[in-house]
Coordinates of C-alpha atoms and ligand atoms in Angstrom, one line a residue:
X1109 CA 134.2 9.2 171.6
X1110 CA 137.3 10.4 170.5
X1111 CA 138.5 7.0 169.0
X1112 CA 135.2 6.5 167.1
X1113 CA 135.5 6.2 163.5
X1114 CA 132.6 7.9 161.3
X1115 CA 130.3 5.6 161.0
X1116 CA 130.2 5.3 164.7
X1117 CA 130.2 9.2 165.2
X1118 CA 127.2 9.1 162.7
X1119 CA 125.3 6.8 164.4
X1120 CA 126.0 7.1 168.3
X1121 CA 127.4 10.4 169.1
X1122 CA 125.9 14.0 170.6
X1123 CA 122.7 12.4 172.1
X1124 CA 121.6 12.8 176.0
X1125 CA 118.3 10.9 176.5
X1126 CA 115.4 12.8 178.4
X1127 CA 114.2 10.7 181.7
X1128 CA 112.1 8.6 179.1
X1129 CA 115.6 6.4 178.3
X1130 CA 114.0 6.3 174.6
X1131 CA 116.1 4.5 172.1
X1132 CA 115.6 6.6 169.1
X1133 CA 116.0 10.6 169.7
X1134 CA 113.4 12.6 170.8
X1135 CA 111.4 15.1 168.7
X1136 CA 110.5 18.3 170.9
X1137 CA 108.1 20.1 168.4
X1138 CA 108.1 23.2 170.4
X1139 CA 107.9 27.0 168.9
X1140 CA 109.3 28.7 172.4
X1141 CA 110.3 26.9 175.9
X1142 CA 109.0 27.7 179.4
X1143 CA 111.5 29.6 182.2
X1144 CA 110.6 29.6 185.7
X1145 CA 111.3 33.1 186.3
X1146 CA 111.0 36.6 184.5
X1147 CA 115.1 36.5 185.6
X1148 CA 115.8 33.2 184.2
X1149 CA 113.8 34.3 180.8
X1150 CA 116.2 37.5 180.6
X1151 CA 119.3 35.5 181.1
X1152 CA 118.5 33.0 178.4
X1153 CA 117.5 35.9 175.9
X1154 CA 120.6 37.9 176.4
X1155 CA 122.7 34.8 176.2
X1156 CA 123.8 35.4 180.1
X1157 CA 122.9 32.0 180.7
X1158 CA 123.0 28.9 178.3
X1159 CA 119.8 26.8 177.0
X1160 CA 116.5 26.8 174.9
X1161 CA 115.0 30.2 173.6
X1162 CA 112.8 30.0 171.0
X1163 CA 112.7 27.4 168.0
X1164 CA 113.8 29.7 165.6
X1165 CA 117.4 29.7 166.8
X1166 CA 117.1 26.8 169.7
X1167 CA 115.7 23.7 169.5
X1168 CA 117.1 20.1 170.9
X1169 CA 116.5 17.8 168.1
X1170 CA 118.0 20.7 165.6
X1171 CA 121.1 21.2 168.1
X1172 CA 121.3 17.1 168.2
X1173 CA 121.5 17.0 164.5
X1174 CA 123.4 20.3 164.5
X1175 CA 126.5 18.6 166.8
X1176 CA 126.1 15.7 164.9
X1177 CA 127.0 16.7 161.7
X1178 CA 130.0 19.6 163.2
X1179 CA 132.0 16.8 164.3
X1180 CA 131.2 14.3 160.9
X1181 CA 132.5 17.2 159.7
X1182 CA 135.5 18.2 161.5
X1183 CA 133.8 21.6 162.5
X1184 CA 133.4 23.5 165.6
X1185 CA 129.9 24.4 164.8
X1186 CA 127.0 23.7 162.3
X1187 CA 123.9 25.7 161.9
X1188 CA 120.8 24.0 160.7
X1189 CA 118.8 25.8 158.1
X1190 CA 115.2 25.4 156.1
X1191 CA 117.1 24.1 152.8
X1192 CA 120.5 24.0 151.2
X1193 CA 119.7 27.7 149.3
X1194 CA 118.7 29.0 152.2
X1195 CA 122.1 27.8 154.1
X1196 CA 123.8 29.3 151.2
X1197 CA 122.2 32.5 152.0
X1198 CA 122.5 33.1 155.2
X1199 CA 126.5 32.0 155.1
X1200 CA 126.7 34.8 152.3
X1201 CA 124.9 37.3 154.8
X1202 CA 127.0 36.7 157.5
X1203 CA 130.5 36.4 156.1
X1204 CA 130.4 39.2 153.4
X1205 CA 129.0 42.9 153.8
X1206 CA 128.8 45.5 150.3
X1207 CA 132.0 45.7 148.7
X1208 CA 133.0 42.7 149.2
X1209 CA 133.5 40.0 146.5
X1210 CA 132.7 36.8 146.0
X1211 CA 134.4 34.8 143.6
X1212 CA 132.6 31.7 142.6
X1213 CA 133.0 28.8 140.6
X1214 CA 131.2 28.8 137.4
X1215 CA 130.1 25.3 138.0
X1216 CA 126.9 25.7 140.2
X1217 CA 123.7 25.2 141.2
X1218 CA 121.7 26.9 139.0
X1219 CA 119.5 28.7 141.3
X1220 CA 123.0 29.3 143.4
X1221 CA 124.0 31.2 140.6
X1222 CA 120.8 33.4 140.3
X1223 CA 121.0 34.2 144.4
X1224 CA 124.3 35.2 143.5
X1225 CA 124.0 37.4 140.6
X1226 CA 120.4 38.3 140.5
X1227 CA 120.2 39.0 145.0
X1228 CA 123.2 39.4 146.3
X1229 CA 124.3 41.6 143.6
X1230 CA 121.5 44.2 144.7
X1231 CA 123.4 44.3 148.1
X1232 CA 126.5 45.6 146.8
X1233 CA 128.3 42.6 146.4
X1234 CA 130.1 41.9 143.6
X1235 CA 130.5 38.0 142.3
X1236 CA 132.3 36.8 139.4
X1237 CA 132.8 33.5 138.3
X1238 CA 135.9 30.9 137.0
X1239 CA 136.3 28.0 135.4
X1240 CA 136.1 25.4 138.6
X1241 CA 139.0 23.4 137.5
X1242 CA 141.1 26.3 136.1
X1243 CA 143.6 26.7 139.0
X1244 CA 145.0 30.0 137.0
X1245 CA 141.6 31.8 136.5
X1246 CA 140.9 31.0 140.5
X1247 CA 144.4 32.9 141.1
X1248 CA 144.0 35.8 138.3
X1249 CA 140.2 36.6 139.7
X1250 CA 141.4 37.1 143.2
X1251 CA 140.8 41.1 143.8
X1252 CA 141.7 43.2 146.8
X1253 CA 137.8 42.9 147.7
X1254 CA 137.9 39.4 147.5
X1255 CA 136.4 37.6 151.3
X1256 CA 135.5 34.4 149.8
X1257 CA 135.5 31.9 147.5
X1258 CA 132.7 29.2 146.8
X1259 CA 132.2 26.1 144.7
X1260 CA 130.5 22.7 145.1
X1261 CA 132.8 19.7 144.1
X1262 CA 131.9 17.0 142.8
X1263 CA 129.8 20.1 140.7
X1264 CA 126.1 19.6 139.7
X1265 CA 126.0 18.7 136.8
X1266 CA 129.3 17.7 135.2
X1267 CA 130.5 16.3 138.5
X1268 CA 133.8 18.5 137.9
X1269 CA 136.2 17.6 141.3
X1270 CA 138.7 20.8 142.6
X1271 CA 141.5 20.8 144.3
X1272 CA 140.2 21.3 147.5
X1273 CA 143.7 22.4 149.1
X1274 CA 144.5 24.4 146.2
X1275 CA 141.9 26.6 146.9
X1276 CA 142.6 26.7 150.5
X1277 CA 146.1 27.6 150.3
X1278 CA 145.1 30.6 147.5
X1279 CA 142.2 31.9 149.6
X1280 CA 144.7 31.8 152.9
X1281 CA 147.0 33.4 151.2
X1282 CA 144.2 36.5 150.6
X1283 CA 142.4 36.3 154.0
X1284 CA 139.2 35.1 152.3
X1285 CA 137.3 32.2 153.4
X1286 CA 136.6 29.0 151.0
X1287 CA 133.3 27.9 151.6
X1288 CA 132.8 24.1 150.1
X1289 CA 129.2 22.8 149.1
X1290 CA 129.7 19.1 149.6
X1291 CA 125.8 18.0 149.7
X1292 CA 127.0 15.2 146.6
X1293 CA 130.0 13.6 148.6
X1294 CA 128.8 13.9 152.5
X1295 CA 131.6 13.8 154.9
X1296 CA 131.5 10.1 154.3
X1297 CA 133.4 10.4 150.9
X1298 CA 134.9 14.1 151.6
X1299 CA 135.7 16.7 154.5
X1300 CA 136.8 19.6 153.0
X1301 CA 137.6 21.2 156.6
X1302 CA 140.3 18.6 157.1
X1303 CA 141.7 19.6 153.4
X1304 CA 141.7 23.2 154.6
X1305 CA 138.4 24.8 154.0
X1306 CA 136.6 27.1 155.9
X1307 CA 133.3 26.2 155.7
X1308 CA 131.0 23.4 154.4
X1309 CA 127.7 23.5 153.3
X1310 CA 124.9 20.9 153.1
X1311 CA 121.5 20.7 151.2
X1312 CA 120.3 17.8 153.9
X1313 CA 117.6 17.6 151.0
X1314 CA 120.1 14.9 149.1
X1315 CA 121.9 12.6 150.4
X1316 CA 122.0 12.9 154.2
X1317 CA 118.3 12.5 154.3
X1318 CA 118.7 9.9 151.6
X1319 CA 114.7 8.9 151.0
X1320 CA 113.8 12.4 149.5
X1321 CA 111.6 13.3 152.4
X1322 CA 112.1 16.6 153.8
X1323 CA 114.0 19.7 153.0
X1324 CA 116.6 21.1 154.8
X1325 CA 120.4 22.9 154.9
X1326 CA 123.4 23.3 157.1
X1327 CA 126.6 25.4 157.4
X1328 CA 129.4 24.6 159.3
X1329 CA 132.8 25.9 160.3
X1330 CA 133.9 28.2 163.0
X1331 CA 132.6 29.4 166.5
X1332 CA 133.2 32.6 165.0
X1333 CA 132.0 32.4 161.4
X1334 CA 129.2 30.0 162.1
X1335 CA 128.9 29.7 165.4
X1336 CA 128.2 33.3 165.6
X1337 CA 128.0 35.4 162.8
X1338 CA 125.7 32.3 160.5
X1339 CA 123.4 32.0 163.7
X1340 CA 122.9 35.7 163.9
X1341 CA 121.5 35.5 160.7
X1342 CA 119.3 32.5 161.4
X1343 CA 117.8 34.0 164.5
X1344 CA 117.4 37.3 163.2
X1345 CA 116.4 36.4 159.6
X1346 CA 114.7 32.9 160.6
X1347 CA 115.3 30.1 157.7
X1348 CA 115.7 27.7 160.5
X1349 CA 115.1 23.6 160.7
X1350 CA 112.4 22.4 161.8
X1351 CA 112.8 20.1 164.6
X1352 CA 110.7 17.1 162.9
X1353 CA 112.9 17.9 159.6
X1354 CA 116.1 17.6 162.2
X1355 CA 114.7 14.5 163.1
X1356 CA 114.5 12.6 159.7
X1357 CA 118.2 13.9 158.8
X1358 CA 119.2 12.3 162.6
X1359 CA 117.7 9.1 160.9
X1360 CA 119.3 10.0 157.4
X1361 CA 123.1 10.2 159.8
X1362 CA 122.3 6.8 160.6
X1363 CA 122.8 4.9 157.8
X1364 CA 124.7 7.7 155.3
X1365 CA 127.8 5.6 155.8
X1366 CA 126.6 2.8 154.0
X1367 CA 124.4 4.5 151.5
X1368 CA 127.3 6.4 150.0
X1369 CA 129.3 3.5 149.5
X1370 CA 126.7 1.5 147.9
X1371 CA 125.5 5.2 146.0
X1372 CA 129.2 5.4 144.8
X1373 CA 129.7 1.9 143.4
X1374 CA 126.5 1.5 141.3
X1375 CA 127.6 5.2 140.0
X1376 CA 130.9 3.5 138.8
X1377 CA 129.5 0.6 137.6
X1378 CA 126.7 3.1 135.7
X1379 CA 128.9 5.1 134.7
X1380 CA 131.4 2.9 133.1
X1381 CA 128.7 0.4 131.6
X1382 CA 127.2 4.3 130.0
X1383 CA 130.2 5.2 128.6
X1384 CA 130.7 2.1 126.2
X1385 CA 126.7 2.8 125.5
X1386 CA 127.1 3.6 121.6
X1387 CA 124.1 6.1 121.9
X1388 CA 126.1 8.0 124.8
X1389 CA 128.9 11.0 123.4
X1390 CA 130.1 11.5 126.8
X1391 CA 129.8 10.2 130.3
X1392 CA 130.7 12.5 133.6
X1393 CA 131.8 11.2 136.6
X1394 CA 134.8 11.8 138.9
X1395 CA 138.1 10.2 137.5
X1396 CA 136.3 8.8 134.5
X1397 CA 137.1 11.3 132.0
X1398 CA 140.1 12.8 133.2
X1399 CA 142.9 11.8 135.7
X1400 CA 143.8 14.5 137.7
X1401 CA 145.9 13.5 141.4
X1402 CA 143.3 15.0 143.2
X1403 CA 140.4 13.4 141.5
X1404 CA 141.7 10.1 141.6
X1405 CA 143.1 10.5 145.0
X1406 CA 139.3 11.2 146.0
X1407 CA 137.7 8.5 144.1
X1408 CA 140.2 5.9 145.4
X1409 CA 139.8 6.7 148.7
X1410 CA 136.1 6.7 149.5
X1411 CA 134.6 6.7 146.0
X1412 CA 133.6 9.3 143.5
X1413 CA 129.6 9.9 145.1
X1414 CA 126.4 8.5 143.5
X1415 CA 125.5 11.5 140.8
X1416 CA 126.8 11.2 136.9
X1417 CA 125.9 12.9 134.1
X1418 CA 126.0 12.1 130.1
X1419 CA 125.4 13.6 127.0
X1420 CA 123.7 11.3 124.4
X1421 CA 124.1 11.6 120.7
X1422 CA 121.9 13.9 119.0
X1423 CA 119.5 17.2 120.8
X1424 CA 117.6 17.8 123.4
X1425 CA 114.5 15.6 122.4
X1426 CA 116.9 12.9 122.5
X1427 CA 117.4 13.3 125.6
X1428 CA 113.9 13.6 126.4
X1429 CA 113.2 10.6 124.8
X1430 CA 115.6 8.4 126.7
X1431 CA 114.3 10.2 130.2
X1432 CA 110.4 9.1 128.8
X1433 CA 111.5 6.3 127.9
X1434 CA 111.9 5.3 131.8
X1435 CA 109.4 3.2 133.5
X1436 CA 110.3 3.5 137.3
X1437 CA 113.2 6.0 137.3
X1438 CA 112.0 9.3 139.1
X1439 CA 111.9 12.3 136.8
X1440 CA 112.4 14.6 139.0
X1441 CA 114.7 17.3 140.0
X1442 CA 116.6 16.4 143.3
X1443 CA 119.2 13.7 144.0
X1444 CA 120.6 11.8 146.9
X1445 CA 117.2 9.4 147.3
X1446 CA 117.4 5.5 147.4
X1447 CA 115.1 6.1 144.4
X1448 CA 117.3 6.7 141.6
X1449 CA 116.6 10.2 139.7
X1450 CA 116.7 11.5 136.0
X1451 CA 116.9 15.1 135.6
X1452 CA 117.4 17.1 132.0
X1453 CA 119.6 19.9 134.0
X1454 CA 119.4 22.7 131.1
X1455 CA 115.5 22.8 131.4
X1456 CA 114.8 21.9 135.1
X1457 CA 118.0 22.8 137.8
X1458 CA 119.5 25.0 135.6
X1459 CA 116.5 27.2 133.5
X1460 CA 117.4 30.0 135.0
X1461 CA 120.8 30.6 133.9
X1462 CA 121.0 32.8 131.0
X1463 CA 121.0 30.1 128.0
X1464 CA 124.3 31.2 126.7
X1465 CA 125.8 31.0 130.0
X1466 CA 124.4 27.7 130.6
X1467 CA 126.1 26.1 127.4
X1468 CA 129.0 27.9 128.4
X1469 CA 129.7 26.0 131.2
X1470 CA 128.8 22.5 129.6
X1471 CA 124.7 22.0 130.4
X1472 CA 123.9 21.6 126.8
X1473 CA 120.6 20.8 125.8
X1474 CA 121.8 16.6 125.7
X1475 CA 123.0 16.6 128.6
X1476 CA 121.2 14.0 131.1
X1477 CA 121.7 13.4 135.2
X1478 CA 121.1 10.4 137.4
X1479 CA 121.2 9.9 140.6
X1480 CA 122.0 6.9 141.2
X1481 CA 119.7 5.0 143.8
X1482 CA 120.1 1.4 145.7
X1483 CA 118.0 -0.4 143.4
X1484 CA 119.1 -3.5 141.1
X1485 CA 121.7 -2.1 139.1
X1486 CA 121.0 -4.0 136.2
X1487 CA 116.9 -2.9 136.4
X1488 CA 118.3 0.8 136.5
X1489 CA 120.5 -0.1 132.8
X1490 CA 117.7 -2.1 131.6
X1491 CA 114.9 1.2 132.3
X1492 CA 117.9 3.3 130.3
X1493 CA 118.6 1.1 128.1
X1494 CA 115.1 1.1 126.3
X1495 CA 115.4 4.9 125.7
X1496 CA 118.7 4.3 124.8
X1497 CA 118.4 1.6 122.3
X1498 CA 115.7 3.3 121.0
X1499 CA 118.2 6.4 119.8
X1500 CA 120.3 3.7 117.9
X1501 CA 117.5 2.3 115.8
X1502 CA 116.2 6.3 114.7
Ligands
LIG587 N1 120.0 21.2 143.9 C1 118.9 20.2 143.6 C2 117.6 20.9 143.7 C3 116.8 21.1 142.5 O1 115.8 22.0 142.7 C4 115.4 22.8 141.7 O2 115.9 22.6 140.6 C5 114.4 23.7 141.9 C6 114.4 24.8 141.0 C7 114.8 26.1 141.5 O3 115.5 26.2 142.5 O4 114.4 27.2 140.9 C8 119.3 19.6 142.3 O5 120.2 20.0 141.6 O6 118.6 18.6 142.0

C-alpha cells in the first residue's frame, strides 16, 4: 500500500471485508453495538479496550471513510462529521478555548463567517479577519492570543489561491495551528498537510460526494488535535456521519480522481471562453487573473478545481437575468455535483454577511458562480450564453 499512488489509495485502500467477501463496502446502519459481557462493555466505554461503541463516535463504514480520506490526505486522523459547518465547529471547539484568537481570512464561506463572528464570539473568542492574499496583513494580525489561523483556498467565491506554506511557516513561527478548508480542490488537486498545514477540512457535501446527494464534513490532522481533542467533541457534542452518508462519500472516493480532473478542465475552458464574453467585466478563477508562483504552481500541477466566478456588466438583475436565462443549469446553492450549478453568492451563500462587509470583500451584487459539472461543455456555454447575449442586445 505504501507504493499506491492516489487514485489507487482512493479507490482500494482501508477496507477489511466482513465473512460476506462483498465487493462493494458494507453499510452497518447500527445506533450502538452488542458486547458479550458487562466487562467487555466497560472496557470499550472507557477506551481500555479498542472497537465499536456507539454510532455517535464509532461506526465501521464512518471509520472506513474516515481512514480513507486521513491518508488521501496525508493525515494521521480524520473525523467524520454531519456537514462541512458542523466540521468547522467542532475543530474550532476543540483547538481554541476563550481568549484565544482566531485569525481568519476574509475570504469565506459566508455562513463560516457568521459561526465565527456571530457564535464563537459569545464564547470568548475573539476572530478578526485579513485580506486572504495579503501576506502582510496575515503577519501584522498575528496577536499573542493568536492559536489558529483559517481560510479556504481556492476561496468561495472569488476563488482567491494562498500561499499555503506561507501561512504555515507564519503560524509555526507563533505556535498556532493553520487549519485549511480545501472542500473546492480535494486532495486530488491539493494537500495542504504536505505544504505544512495543520489541519484540513472537508464539506463532503461538494465534491467528494460529487452527485449532490448527501451532506456531510470531515477534519483531519493529528492524533492529538483530531484524533483526540476533534473526536471529543464529536462524541460528546454528537454532529457525527451517518454511516449510510459514509457510505455514498466511500462511493464519491472512488471516482474523485477523475472527476476533478475533468471538473478542472471544463472550468478552464469556461472560464477562459467567459472571459472574452463581451457581456462579462471580470472572470475568477485560479491563475486567470493574476500570476502569482503559488497560484500557477497549483494550477499547473493538478489544475485550478471546477468552481469560477464572474461579474457581468451592469447590476444585480443582470445577473439574475443571465442565471434565469438557464434552461438546465441547477440554480441552486451548493457545488461539487456532476450537475453544473449557478449561484448569485451576495443573495444566497453569502446573505448573511453584513452588506457592506460583503462588497468589501468582492461579492458585489454582479457577481455570478458555477460549478462547473461533467456535462457537454459547449451545452453549458450555449445555456449561458442565451442570458448572456441577451445583456448585449439591452
Ligand atoms: N458552502 C456551500 C453551501 C451553501 O449553503 C448555503 O448557502 C446555505 C445557507 C446557509 O448556510 O445559511 C456553497 O457555498 O454553495
Amino acid at each position: 500500500m505504501e507504493n499506491w499512488s492516489l487514485d489507487t489509495l482512493a479507490i482500494r485502500m482501508g477496507y477489511e471485508r466482513t465473512h460476506e467477501q462483498e465487493n462493494s463496502e458494507a453499510i452497518f446502519p447500527t445506533s450502538s453495538f452488542v458486547y458479550r459481557s458487562a466487562q467487555e462493555a466497560a472496557q470499550r466505554f472507557s477506551g481500555e479496550a479498542p472497537g465499536n461503541v456507539y454510532s455517535r463516535f464509532t461506526n465501521p463504514t464512518v471509520r472506513t471513510f474516515e481512514n480513507k480520506l486521513a491518508v488521501l490526505e496525508g493525515g494521521e486522523a480524520c473525523v467524520a462529521t454531519a456537514s462541512g459547518m458542523s466540521a468547522i465547529l467542532a475543530c474550532c471547539m476543540g483547538l481554541l478555548k476563550a481568549g484565544d484568537h482566531l485569525l481568519s481570512s476574509s475570504s469565506i464561506f459566508g455562513t463560516t463567517k457568521v459561526l465565527f463572528t456571530k457564535y464563537l464570539a459569545n464564547f470568548g473568542i475573539e476572530v478578526s479577519f485579513v485580506a486572504q492574499t495579503d501576506q502582510q496583513a496575515w503577519s501584522a494580525a498575528i496577536q499573542p492570543n493568536t492559536k489558529m489561523l483559517f481560510l479556504e483556498t481556492p476561496s468561495n467565491p472569488l476563488t482567491e489561491v494562498a500561499d499555503i506554506g506561507f501561512l504555515a511557516g507564519l503560524a509555526k513561527q507563533h505556535q498556532a495551528l493553520l487549519v485549511v478548508d480545501n472542500c473546492f480542490c480535494t486532495p486530488i488537486l491539493q494537500r495542504p498537510i504536505a505544504l505544512g498545514a495543520d489541519i484540513v477540512i472537508h464539506s463532503a457535501t461538494k465534491f467528494l460526494d460529487g452527485q449532490g446527494r448527501c451532506l456531510g464534513g470531515a477534519v483531519v490532522g493529528s492524533h492529538e488535535a483530531v484524533g483526540e481533542a476533534v473526536r471529543g467533541v464529536i462524541r460528546t457534542a454528537g454532529p457525527s456521519m451517518s454511516p449510510f452518508n459514509a457510505w455514498v462519500f466511500l462511493k464519491g472516493l472512488e471516482t474523485l480522481s477523475l472527476r476533478m480532473k475533468a471538473h478542472s478542465a471544463a472550468a478552464q475552458s469556461l472560464a477562459e471562453w467567459l472571459s472574452e464574453h463581451p457581456a462579462v467585466e471580470q472572470v475568477f478563477y485560479p491563475g486567470l487573473t493574476s500570476h502569482p508562483q503559488h497560484e500557477l504552481a497549483m494550477r499547473q500541477q493538478s489544475g485550478g478545481g471546477g468552481l469560477l466566478s464572474f461579474r457581468v456588466k451592469g447590476d444585480q438583475a443582470a445577473a439574475w437575468s443571465v442565471i434565469d436565462a438557464t434552461q438546465f443549469l441547477s440554480i441552486t446553492a451548493n457545488l461539487g455535483d456532476v450537475k453544473t450549478s449557478i449561484t448569485h453568492p451576495a443573495t444566497t451563500t453569502h446573505c448573511r454577511v453584513e452588506p457592506a462587509q460583503r462588497i468589501a470583500t468582492g461579492i458585489t451584487d454582479n457577481l455570478v458562480r458555477i460549478s462547473v459539472g461533467l456535462e457537454d461543455l459547449e451545452d453549458i456555454k450555449a445555456d449561458l450564453s442565451r442570458g448572456l447575449d441577451a445583456l448585449l442586445a439591452k
